[in-house]
XYZ file of C-alpha atoms in Angstrom:
718
model
C -11.484 -16.349 29.984
C -12.923 -14.642 33.046
C -12.332 -11.275 31.490
C -14.093 -12.253 28.374
C -17.069 -13.733 30.147
C -17.357 -10.585 32.443
C -17.177 -8.331 29.304
C -20.069 -10.317 27.811
C -22.161 -10.042 31.024
C -21.636 -6.387 31.103
C -22.601 -5.870 27.520
C -25.405 -8.378 27.623
C -27.308 -6.586 24.924
C -24.553 -7.111 22.447
C -23.985 -10.154 20.426
C -20.631 -11.356 22.074
C -18.661 -14.437 21.260
C -16.136 -15.471 24.003
C -13.380 -17.787 22.738
C -11.872 -20.742 24.457
C -8.802 -19.750 26.369
C -6.567 -22.124 24.622
C -7.401 -20.766 21.143
C -5.538 -17.564 21.782
C -1.910 -17.233 23.284
C -0.683 -14.088 25.028
C 2.254 -12.452 23.274
C 4.974 -12.036 26.000
C 7.440 -9.780 24.369
C 7.467 -6.058 25.626
C 10.476 -4.856 23.801
C 10.210 -5.138 19.925
C 13.598 -3.821 19.086
C 15.347 -6.526 16.846
C 18.516 -7.795 18.393
C 21.597 -7.116 16.170
C 22.843 -10.070 14.471
C 19.545 -12.143 15.002
C 17.694 -13.852 12.231
C 15.439 -10.750 11.986
C 18.295 -8.434 11.475
C 18.476 -7.940 7.675
C 21.087 -5.202 7.657
C 23.587 -7.809 6.505
C 21.700 -9.441 3.747
C 19.964 -6.231 2.690
C 22.668 -3.607 3.281
C 21.773 0.114 3.123
C 24.671 2.598 2.436
C 24.732 6.201 3.597
C 23.307 8.465 1.031
C 25.220 11.004 -0.963
C 25.185 12.577 -4.433
C 26.594 9.521 -6.053
C 23.767 7.474 -4.714
C 21.032 9.872 -6.121
C 18.102 7.682 -7.519
C 17.734 7.819 -11.269
C 16.047 5.650 -13.888
C 17.144 2.545 -15.953
C 16.589 2.556 -19.614
C 13.480 0.580 -19.083
C 12.052 3.087 -16.701
C 12.770 1.536 -13.355
C 14.458 3.179 -10.296
C 18.084 2.829 -9.910
C 21.108 4.357 -8.375
C 23.096 6.938 -10.213
C 26.152 4.875 -10.035
C 24.582 1.701 -11.426
C 21.906 2.963 -13.935
C 21.453 -0.451 -15.477
C 20.618 -2.178 -12.239
C 17.029 -1.664 -11.029
C 16.565 -0.994 -7.330
C 13.439 -2.035 -5.445
C 12.350 -0.098 -2.442
C 10.516 -1.437 0.701
C 8.891 1.610 2.163
C 8.255 2.562 5.789
C 5.052 4.647 6.047
C 5.386 7.465 8.653
C 2.100 8.823 9.237
C 2.270 9.958 12.883
C -0.231 12.035 14.659
C -0.400 13.126 18.267
C -2.681 10.201 18.898
C 0.050 7.782 17.738
C 2.885 9.504 19.417
C 4.107 11.957 16.918
C 7.708 12.308 15.669
C 10.314 10.814 18.008
C 12.873 12.803 19.958
C 16.508 12.646 18.778
C 17.588 9.551 20.724
C 14.408 7.618 19.799
C 14.893 8.727 16.138
C 18.308 7.187 16.096
C 16.977 3.926 17.505
C 14.037 3.958 15.127
C 16.096 4.715 12.130
C 18.442 1.789 12.954
C 15.539 -0.571 13.413
C 13.928 0.401 10.197
C 17.363 -0.422 8.516
C 17.536 -3.790 10.330
C 13.954 -4.676 9.312
C 14.928 -4.186 5.574
C 13.468 -0.839 4.736
C 15.239 1.464 2.397
C 12.808 4.248 1.821
C 10.325 6.035 4.069
C 7.229 8.105 3.206
C 6.561 11.268 5.331
C 2.772 11.558 5.244
C 0.633 14.181 7.155
C 3.774 16.180 7.986
C 1.770 19.350 7.499
C -0.960 18.225 10.097
C 1.797 17.291 12.628
C 3.508 20.671 12.203
C 0.334 22.561 12.569
C -1.392 20.592 15.248
C -2.721 22.858 17.934
C -1.300 26.055 16.086
C -3.657 29.070 15.495
C -1.709 30.931 12.840
C -1.110 29.925 9.209
C 2.379 28.422 8.703
C 3.037 28.731 12.572
C 4.915 25.481 12.615
C 5.443 23.855 15.995
C 9.384 24.256 16.330
C 9.820 21.148 18.342
C 7.988 19.098 15.690
C 9.874 20.648 12.805
C 13.173 19.924 14.669
C 12.049 16.341 15.197
C 11.126 15.903 11.467
C 14.467 17.344 10.354
C 16.460 15.150 12.734
C 14.611 11.906 11.629
C 15.199 12.768 8.026
C 18.990 13.010 8.756
C 18.993 9.849 10.847
C 17.228 7.912 8.011
C 19.714 9.336 5.461
C 22.619 8.172 7.501
C 21.216 4.630 7.601
C 20.713 4.618 3.720
C 16.859 5.166 3.936
C 15.557 7.316 1.195
C 12.362 9.621 1.478
C 9.181 10.098 -0.252
C 7.360 13.307 1.030
C 3.836 14.654 0.671
C 3.765 18.237 -0.488
C 0.562 18.484 1.544
C -1.505 15.750 3.006
C -4.271 17.317 5.102
C -7.119 19.286 3.480
C -6.301 21.946 5.949
C -2.870 22.325 4.751
C -0.914 24.872 6.853
C -3.940 26.971 7.816
C -4.113 27.750 11.500
C -7.025 27.348 13.827
C -8.256 23.812 12.861
C -8.437 20.701 15.130
C -9.665 18.296 12.282
C -6.579 17.928 10.271
C -6.753 14.173 9.997
C -10.355 14.339 8.765
C -11.577 14.931 5.249
C -12.864 18.395 5.903
C -11.465 21.314 3.978
C -11.359 22.476 0.375
C -7.690 22.827 -0.242
C -7.158 19.692 -2.397
C -9.644 21.198 -4.817
C -8.583 24.697 -4.542
C -4.906 24.103 -5.197
C -5.924 22.937 -8.591
C -8.359 25.793 -9.547
C -7.603 28.876 -7.360
C -4.356 31.043 -7.340
C -4.688 31.830 -3.714
C -4.942 28.115 -2.652
C -2.150 27.302 -5.030
C 0.035 30.021 -3.433
C -0.698 28.370 -0.037
C 0.549 24.928 -1.453
C 3.602 26.719 -2.878
C 4.402 28.419 0.334
C 4.461 25.205 2.239
C 7.024 23.855 -0.338
C 9.085 27.074 0.069
C 9.077 27.043 3.957
C 9.477 23.274 4.642
C 11.023 21.420 1.663
C 12.955 24.377 0.355
C 14.561 25.442 3.689
C 17.916 24.066 4.712
C 17.641 21.094 7.162
C 20.185 21.964 9.911
C 21.123 18.221 10.490
C 21.845 17.501 6.745
C 23.131 21.041 5.710
C 20.857 20.909 2.609
C 17.224 21.672 1.822
C 15.263 18.443 1.574
C 13.978 19.283 -1.830
C 17.661 19.401 -3.153
C 18.696 16.306 -1.165
C 19.766 13.088 -2.986
C 17.671 11.204 -0.280
C 14.393 12.663 -1.618
C 13.239 10.317 -4.292
C 9.651 11.484 -4.825
C 7.090 14.076 -4.014
C 3.362 13.535 -3.841
C 2.251 17.206 -4.390
C -1.145 16.707 -2.599
C -2.172 13.162 -1.347
C -5.240 11.736 -2.984
C -6.419 14.945 -4.536
C -8.109 13.682 -7.810
C -11.237 15.885 -8.604
C -13.655 12.931 -8.586
C -12.183 11.092 -5.530
C -12.068 14.381 -3.588
C -15.726 15.220 -4.483
C -16.760 11.654 -3.037
C -14.891 12.469 0.138
C -16.425 15.908 0.474
C -20.010 15.165 -0.655
C -21.165 14.481 2.877
C -19.596 17.777 3.934
C -20.679 19.903 0.977
C -24.212 18.156 0.668
C -23.887 18.083 -3.126
C -21.935 15.908 -5.617
C -19.627 18.412 -7.025
C -18.255 21.756 -5.628
C -19.924 24.815 -6.756
C -16.338 26.185 -7.459
C -16.158 23.944 -10.451
C -19.311 25.262 -12.083
C -17.943 28.489 -13.780
C -14.722 26.765 -14.855
C -16.824 23.926 -16.472
C -19.082 26.493 -18.257
C -16.067 28.375 -19.628
C -14.699 24.938 -20.853
C -18.089 24.095 -22.361
C -18.333 27.525 -24.061
C -14.818 27.098 -25.512
C -15.706 23.553 -26.928
C -19.419 24.217 -28.134
C -19.924 28.014 -28.315
C -23.689 27.820 -28.402
C -26.567 26.182 -26.569
C -27.707 24.530 -29.634
C -24.351 22.878 -30.304
C -24.285 21.811 -26.704
C -27.770 20.406 -26.747
C -26.988 18.529 -29.981
C -24.223 16.700 -28.204
C -25.820 16.214 -24.796
C -29.359 15.549 -25.896
C -31.888 15.216 -23.023
C -28.926 15.785 -20.378
C -29.046 19.491 -21.251
C -31.607 20.383 -18.730
C -30.528 23.274 -16.575
C -28.970 26.762 -17.421
C -27.352 27.928 -20.627
C -23.997 28.841 -21.969
C -24.650 32.505 -22.625
C -24.670 33.329 -19.001
C -22.534 30.323 -18.029
C -25.226 28.611 -15.761
C -25.004 24.996 -17.188
C -25.349 22.717 -14.254
C -22.911 20.093 -13.071
C -24.231 16.494 -13.065
C -26.300 16.093 -9.784
C -25.601 12.380 -9.608
C -22.199 10.901 -9.991
C -23.675 7.593 -11.140
C -25.128 9.275 -14.300
C -23.911 7.656 -17.574
C -24.078 10.207 -20.444
C -22.303 12.462 -22.872
C -22.443 15.142 -20.236
C -20.375 12.828 -17.923
C -17.866 12.238 -20.637
C -17.436 15.945 -20.970
C -17.096 16.361 -17.399
C -14.202 13.759 -17.374
C -12.507 15.576 -20.237
C -12.767 18.717 -18.187
C -11.212 16.949 -15.166
C -8.302 15.794 -17.290
C -7.614 19.398 -18.507
C -7.732 20.651 -14.953
C -5.699 17.918 -13.507
C -2.968 18.006 -16.140
C -2.778 21.843 -15.899
C -2.327 21.324 -12.036
C 0.347 18.624 -12.762
C 2.373 20.923 -14.991
C 2.036 23.787 -12.581
C 3.024 21.770 -9.449
C 5.922 19.993 -11.300
C 7.219 23.401 -12.664
C 7.117 24.818 -9.109
C 8.955 21.941 -7.634
C 11.654 21.895 -10.428
C 12.207 25.618 -9.974
C 12.901 25.019 -6.296
C 15.584 22.461 -7.347
C 13.895 19.204 -7.124
C 15.285 16.475 -9.481
C 13.133 13.481 -8.297
C 9.907 12.070 -9.189
C 6.689 14.051 -9.028
C 3.695 11.909 -8.178
C 0.267 13.554 -8.508
C -3.015 11.679 -8.299
C -1.785 8.859 -6.256
C -5.074 6.941 -5.961
C -8.399 6.055 -7.690
C -7.409 4.075 -10.899
C -10.319 5.100 -13.190
C -10.095 5.453 -17.010
C -10.197 9.290 -16.548
C -7.541 9.615 -13.957
C -5.336 7.113 -16.046
C -5.424 9.756 -18.861
C -4.760 12.528 -16.413
C -1.656 10.673 -15.261
C -0.380 10.099 -18.908
C 1.774 13.223 -18.785
C 3.513 12.259 -15.562
C 7.032 10.962 -15.231
C 6.010 8.337 -12.727
C 2.786 6.915 -11.188
C 1.951 6.366 -7.641
C -1.146 4.571 -6.434
C -2.973 3.639 -3.174
C -5.233 0.554 -2.638
C -6.797 -1.359 0.087
C -8.503 -4.850 0.232
C -10.894 -3.586 2.955
C -11.847 -0.262 4.377
C -12.601 0.982 7.844
C -13.951 4.514 8.152
C -13.386 5.077 11.809
C -12.424 3.481 15.110
C -15.841 4.039 16.582
C -18.057 1.150 17.676
C -20.160 -0.208 14.925
C -17.354 0.194 12.330
C -17.295 -2.847 9.919
C -15.134 -4.632 7.463
C -16.032 -7.153 4.740
C -13.443 -9.688 6.148
C -12.989 -11.367 2.658
C -10.104 -13.179 1.223
C -8.103 -11.322 -1.413
C -7.035 -14.635 -2.978
C -10.573 -15.620 -3.562
C -11.260 -12.579 -5.834
C -7.863 -13.085 -7.543
C -6.044 -10.242 -5.782
C -8.478 -7.747 -7.274
C -7.259 -4.788 -5.085
C -3.721 -5.293 -6.492
C -4.768 -5.958 -10.144
C -6.863 -2.775 -10.171
C -3.928 -0.411 -9.583
C -1.761 -2.640 -11.816
C -3.996 -1.217 -14.675
C -3.198 2.322 -13.694
C 0.485 2.084 -14.409
C 2.126 3.506 -17.637
C 4.793 1.444 -19.023
C 8.258 2.641 -19.331
C 7.882 4.840 -16.026
C 8.442 4.124 -12.438
C 5.461 2.749 -10.504
C 5.235 3.298 -6.780
C 2.562 1.968 -4.288
C 2.304 4.696 -1.666
C -0.244 2.942 0.408
C -1.743 -0.532 0.578
C -3.138 -2.861 3.219
C -5.364 -5.704 4.010
C -6.692 -4.280 7.168
C -6.884 -5.412 10.648
C -9.179 -7.135 11.937
C -9.720 -9.368 8.835
C -8.923 -12.953 9.423
C -7.422 -13.081 5.947
C -4.966 -10.258 6.379
C -2.068 -12.838 6.519
C -2.488 -13.127 2.716
C -1.169 -9.638 2.245
C 2.411 -10.572 3.415
C 2.645 -12.948 0.416
C 0.271 -11.472 -2.079
C 1.450 -7.911 -2.265
C 5.197 -8.347 -2.428
C 4.993 -11.332 -4.834
C 2.580 -9.614 -7.049
C 4.501 -6.363 -6.976
C 7.644 -8.259 -7.884
C 5.759 -9.980 -10.851
C 4.678 -6.552 -12.074
C 8.273 -5.138 -11.863
C 6.960 -2.305 -9.567
C 9.488 -0.027 -7.922
C 8.311 0.877 -4.522
C 5.903 -1.027 -2.002
C 4.621 0.744 1.015
C 2.125 -0.717 3.478
C 0.171 2.064 4.962
C 0.505 2.596 8.762
C 1.038 5.272 11.487
C 4.496 3.707 11.566
C 5.637 0.131 10.511
C 7.370 -0.643 13.557
C 7.270 0.195 17.404
C 10.194 -0.126 19.709
C 8.002 -1.507 22.499
C 4.537 -2.452 23.311
C 2.570 -0.298 25.878
C 3.379 3.230 24.697
C 1.019 5.697 26.356
C -0.789 6.997 23.339
C -4.481 6.487 22.197
C -3.587 4.644 19.000
C -0.935 2.412 20.649
C -3.004 0.970 23.422
C -4.210 -1.930 21.083
C -3.973 -3.100 17.558
C -6.024 -0.986 15.212
C -6.601 -0.696 11.406
C -3.866 1.390 9.814
C -1.582 0.592 12.677
C 0.459 -2.492 11.464
C 3.311 -1.928 14.051
C 1.503 -3.708 16.873
C 0.062 -6.549 14.745
C 2.252 -9.691 14.673
C 0.507 -10.716 11.486
C 1.260 -7.556 9.501
C 4.773 -7.558 10.887
C 5.390 -11.062 9.801
C 4.065 -10.084 6.365
C 6.503 -6.987 6.232
C 9.258 -9.331 7.084
C 8.525 -11.661 4.222
C 8.062 -8.662 1.898
C 11.611 -7.506 2.712
C 12.949 -10.849 1.207
C 10.368 -11.644 -1.455
C 10.227 -8.001 -2.897
C 13.279 -5.960 -1.914
C 15.841 -8.797 -1.932
C 14.364 -9.869 -5.258
C 13.483 -13.493 -4.470
C 10.543 -13.294 -6.639
C 11.200 -12.397 -10.218
C 9.736 -9.858 -12.413
C 7.775 -11.160 -15.353
C 9.401 -10.493 -18.835
C 5.791 -10.744 -20.303
C 4.150 -7.330 -20.701
C 0.551 -6.925 -21.852
C -0.202 -3.266 -22.702
C -3.646 -1.693 -22.267
C -3.692 0.630 -25.275
C -5.031 4.113 -24.714
C -6.506 6.156 -27.515
C -6.501 9.500 -25.504
C -9.929 10.891 -24.695
C -11.563 8.790 -27.365
C -11.685 5.893 -24.714
C -13.436 7.871 -22.020
C -16.621 5.953 -20.816
C -19.990 7.387 -20.028
C -19.312 6.879 -16.266
C -16.999 8.924 -14.310
C -15.903 6.075 -12.038
C -15.483 3.381 -14.818
C -12.207 1.354 -14.452
C -10.567 -1.193 -16.684
C -12.614 -4.381 -17.069
C -12.080 -6.725 -14.139
C -11.733 -9.705 -16.296
C -8.963 -8.113 -18.433
C -6.995 -7.117 -15.375
C -6.790 -10.857 -14.684
C -3.943 -10.917 -17.282
C -1.920 -9.334 -14.445
C -1.675 -12.810 -12.729
C 0.283 -14.027 -15.729
C 2.610 -11.027 -16.275
C 2.876 -7.217 -16.051
C 0.070 -5.003 -17.304
C 0.011 -1.301 -17.782
C -1.150 1.525 -19.936
C 0.477 2.443 -23.274
C -0.330 4.827 -26.015
C 0.863 2.826 -28.930
C 1.803 -0.907 -29.742
C 4.959 -0.501 -31.644
C 7.074 -2.866 -29.628
C 4.378 -5.351 -28.576
C 2.866 -8.251 -30.357
C -0.085 -8.977 -28.190
C -2.055 -6.036 -26.606
C -5.449 -5.088 -25.249
C -6.959 -2.838 -27.904
C -8.282 0.781 -27.017
C -11.773 -0.519 -27.417
C -12.223 -2.775 -24.396
C -15.761 -3.927 -25.151
C -15.828 -7.427 -26.516
C -12.267 -8.077 -25.506
C -11.763 -11.640 -23.850
C -8.878 -12.407 -21.526
C -9.104 -15.995 -22.667
C -8.483 -14.779 -26.338
C -5.496 -12.695 -25.244
C -4.106 -15.729 -23.358
C -4.528 -17.844 -26.479
C -2.620 -15.319 -28.525
C 0.213 -15.148 -26.057
C 0.492 -18.877 -26.096
C 0.333 -19.143 -29.859
C 3.144 -16.567 -30.140
C 5.277 -18.563 -27.524
C 5.002 -15.861 -24.857
C 3.355 -18.212 -22.472
C 4.128 -22.001 -21.928
C 1.186 -23.789 -23.782
C 0.771 -26.155 -20.825
C 0.961 -23.561 -18.002
C -2.208 -23.328 -16.097
C -3.949 -20.043 -17.074
C -7.624 -20.474 -16.376
C -8.485 -16.737 -15.612
C -12.303 -17.546 -15.543
C -11.840 -20.068 -12.716
C -8.818 -18.559 -11.055
C -6.174 -21.287 -11.425
C -3.243 -19.409 -12.709
C 0.466 -19.997 -12.728
C 2.477 -16.710 -13.581
C 4.852 -16.468 -16.643
C 7.759 -16.694 -14.229
C 6.561 -20.031 -12.995
C 6.904 -18.892 -9.530
C 3.487 -17.603 -8.388
C 0.473 -19.993 -8.447
C -3.070 -18.699 -7.584
C -5.869 -21.052 -6.791
C -8.779 -18.756 -6.076
C -11.406 -21.301 -5.441
C -9.280 -22.906 -2.777
C -8.049 -19.464 -1.401
C -4.646 -20.658 -1.923
C -1.539 -18.668 -3.082
C 1.822 -20.212 -3.372
C 5.362 -18.825 -4.300
C 8.152 -21.200 -5.268
C 11.640 -19.440 -5.851
C 14.986 -20.736 -5.133
C 15.458 -18.422 -2.056
C 11.789 -18.285 -0.706
C 8.978 -20.647 -0.799
C 5.611 -19.758 0.720
C 1.932 -20.457 0.795
C -1.072 -18.506 2.080
C -3.946 -20.850 2.534
C -7.599 -21.044 3.749
C -7.008 -24.751 4.533
C -4.648 -27.504 3.406
C -6.788 -30.168 1.674
C -3.760 -32.144 0.451
C 0.004 -31.859 0.966
C 1.248 -28.712 -0.768
C 4.855 -29.193 -2.134
C 6.675 -25.922 -2.174
C 10.088 -27.490 -3.198
C 12.393 -27.513 -0.230
C 9.463 -28.318 2.111
C 5.799 -29.502 1.742
C 2.979 -28.466 3.964
C 1.337 -31.698 4.964
C -1.596 -30.286 7.068
C -2.622 -27.301 9.061
C -5.185 -26.816 11.801
C -6.539 -23.649 10.328
C -5.992 -20.886 7.738
C -2.677 -18.923 7.624
C 0.707 -18.200 6.042
C 3.710 -20.301 5.959
C 7.096 -19.434 4.467
C 10.687 -20.387 4.479
C 13.642 -18.224 3.228
C 17.397 -18.635 2.958
C 19.272 -16.411 5.322
C 22.833 -17.356 4.152
C 22.710 -16.081 0.447
C 22.462 -19.757 -0.780
C 19.447 -21.254 -2.403
C 17.166 -23.295 -0.005
C 18.268 -26.472 -1.685
C 21.808 -25.928 -0.176
C 21.120 -23.378 2.599
C 22.067 -24.193 6.175
C 20.258 -21.175 7.769
C 16.665 -20.489 7.071
C 13.937 -18.307 8.517
C 10.519 -19.632 8.721
C 7.305 -17.675 9.161
C 4.060 -19.137 10.411
C 1.021 -17.004 11.287
C -2.706 -17.159 11.246
C -4.538 -14.378 13.200
C -4.058 -11.895 16.192
C -6.443 -9.883 18.230
C -6.439 -7.721 21.250
C -7.351 -8.914 24.784
C -11.040 -8.290 25.403
C -11.846 -7.597 21.840
C -15.605 -7.825 21.135
C -17.901 -7.799 18.139
C -21.519 -7.148 17.486
C -22.106 -9.969 15.174
C -21.405 -13.707 15.034
C -19.161 -13.198 11.762
C -16.958 -10.762 13.681
C -17.226 -8.183 10.952
C -18.678 -5.352 13.193
C -16.499 -4.009 16.030
C -17.935 -3.322 19.420
C -14.731 -2.775 21.457
C -11.060 -3.091 20.191
C -10.093 -4.205 23.509
C -6.534 -3.714 24.946
C -3.018 -5.122 25.092
C -1.517 -7.597 25.396
C -1.913 -9.045 21.927
C -3.197 -12.494 21.518
C -1.812 -14.751 18.763
C -4.174 -17.538 17.496
C -2.868 -20.941 18.197
C -1.568 -22.682 15.002
C 0.003 -26.134 14.210
C 1.474 -26.986 10.959
C 2.757 -30.364 9.789
C 5.834 -29.999 7.524
C 8.082 -32.432 5.679
C 11.507 -31.259 4.345
C 12.772 -32.852 1.198
C 16.541 -32.869 2.091
C 18.321 -35.576 3.740
C 20.450 -34.950 6.902
C 19.859 -33.592 10.352
C 18.319 -30.207 11.204
C 16.960 -28.336 14.209
C 14.194 -25.703 14.492
C 14.323 -22.977 17.247
C 11.709 -20.484 18.057
C 12.641 -16.800 17.296
C 10.970 -14.180 19.386
C 9.239 -11.114 17.780
C 12.428 -9.216 18.877
C 14.791 -11.674 17.142
C 15.959 -13.561 20.098
C 16.605 -17.207 19.428
C 15.375 -19.684 21.965
C 16.515 -23.311 22.455
C 15.536 -25.686 19.769
C 12.345 -27.545 20.139
C 12.543 -29.781 17.070
C 15.481 -31.937 16.212
C 14.857 -34.315 13.239
C 16.489 -36.129 10.270
C 15.641 -36.405 6.723
C 12.141 -36.396 5.448
C 10.336 -37.298 8.650
C 7.265 -35.081 9.275
C 7.523 -32.525 12.129
C 4.829 -30.327 13.650
C 5.532 -26.619 13.795
C 3.545 -24.892 16.580
C 3.496 -21.416 18.097
C 2.436 -22.802 21.487
C 5.881 -22.726 22.989
C 7.431 -22.452 26.339
C 9.162 -19.320 25.300
C 5.771 -17.749 24.289
C 3.973 -17.597 20.936
C 5.872 -16.311 17.927
C 5.666 -16.010 14.156
C 9.297 -16.803 13.493
C 11.460 -19.896 13.592
C 15.136 -20.518 12.761
C 15.896 -23.760 10.801
C 19.664 -24.877 11.024
C 21.499 -27.612 9.427
C 25.009 -28.901 10.433
């Protein structure tokens, strides 16, 4: 408390809100390496096998990922995001890589995404493609270590807008023009291709095979987040104009091929044809991306041609180099236009965030909103970018620190991904775990956005995701509602238009995705979205027996039970519950009345948070004798300060140690018989039981414990 008050006195011009000392509990663990055989060691219940050619990933007949040896069995992948920079410690040395890979396996990960490897290889280098030899060696060794532990890879062909160009110190910023250039310029494309040649197509000395031909490599994102419109938004502040001048001659050539004359162009564009002419190829690009016009429809159609040509060219190059896996271009920005661009891809990957933080500088802000209150909009939005019959991968998502509602992500994202029958789920981070608190790197001195490893809230969510999503505790819906696409005829007048929000609420019932025809589906969303009502589609689904007539499905109010009957959203109450035989959980803003999950009911809680219980002995909860419980609300750094009373604008992120918010939850278990509950440390260590009870008597679960605060508990029955 003294430190908080002193900080407030020093920064007296800043709105500062010291909190009562008893509200926040100091995390005591230093080492975060999960102990083998502990309740947090999932390597037994989620086994990874060493990867060889027989375990190369292919597709089921329905278009999901599977192992080559079992093509009829879909395989879900929980992904570890590896986006290290020098500020977050960089790639580990060999000994640390071995420990790290083993820990990822124990945490339940079975795939890892290598992100910004180009930037790490080129950090501090002055010449093009002058890779740091130590970093290259560490990347190769980590790949081999992951492969030995049965962890597959996704790799970015390039991540940084600087690519492998020498002499730049802003490789993790949005500056640079390569994302655009690779799609429209032969020289820039040659740069991209050379990186594939000299990194992915060169033999890894620790595996004996080039990564691009390795069965461990499942997917390549040719260039992260490189859609033409999205890149133009990122670069507008740098370029000073909406669209790059490099697009103008190409757009004019495209217009000339389509219209031929100024008169024909003017007839279609009307008053939007204001500057330049086709004869000398000087027709201007739209000066405002919010313009709604026939000109903007043509620009989108032009973007589709450019992006699809680039997709074919990049895919062909990777295939020629021997790649047999998934090529995943344009992995964000779920607009109508980009959806059509992705229609030719063999799989789709997407990124999404509930909140957004532009920098770590004082004054950065978040909205700090509940994702449940808006009906999981950030997840529904990318659901509508999927194409049915093909794999779907989430290469990035997060509900960012310091939002007090980020506990929701640990249930919402894996349960929703399972309902949609997605293939890969990757929560974005520098790295999803750390081996210890207190590493001496700038981005590991405190919890930060995009750095989930230090955050007990995010880590608890990833633990739950391993069970709900990867283990398959939550079922995939058998209900599919296709959003039909009639090619470019459905392009809107606005370049950033997305699928109607109300229609994407259908994803709360079953899986949604794009489809070009309706031959195998009785109920669809027609290509003309205008005038379509989600309520009418729900009524049609119930009339045809595809939904239980009595199942709650009020999409307007946000009271919805999924077709699987496992996931229940109550948006007005900010409550999301999952009820499965193996895992039962609830994310809540408050507990107004007892919430019956099945094996247990949450009677009351003294604040918002997440509670979950999962079987650890491969037996449904109704009969299980060993169960992991998760309870978490919020966490923050010591001496963390804000500029506003709502705690949305950061002044100082503070420092370690991490503080966990005190939480108490009253539970009642429905089974008869004696049980005991023991705290489990963040490293998996089991401490002496602090609750011994019998039958249905209520018990109070607290994180204020003699062993220190935690997010995990072990329930055992004799």
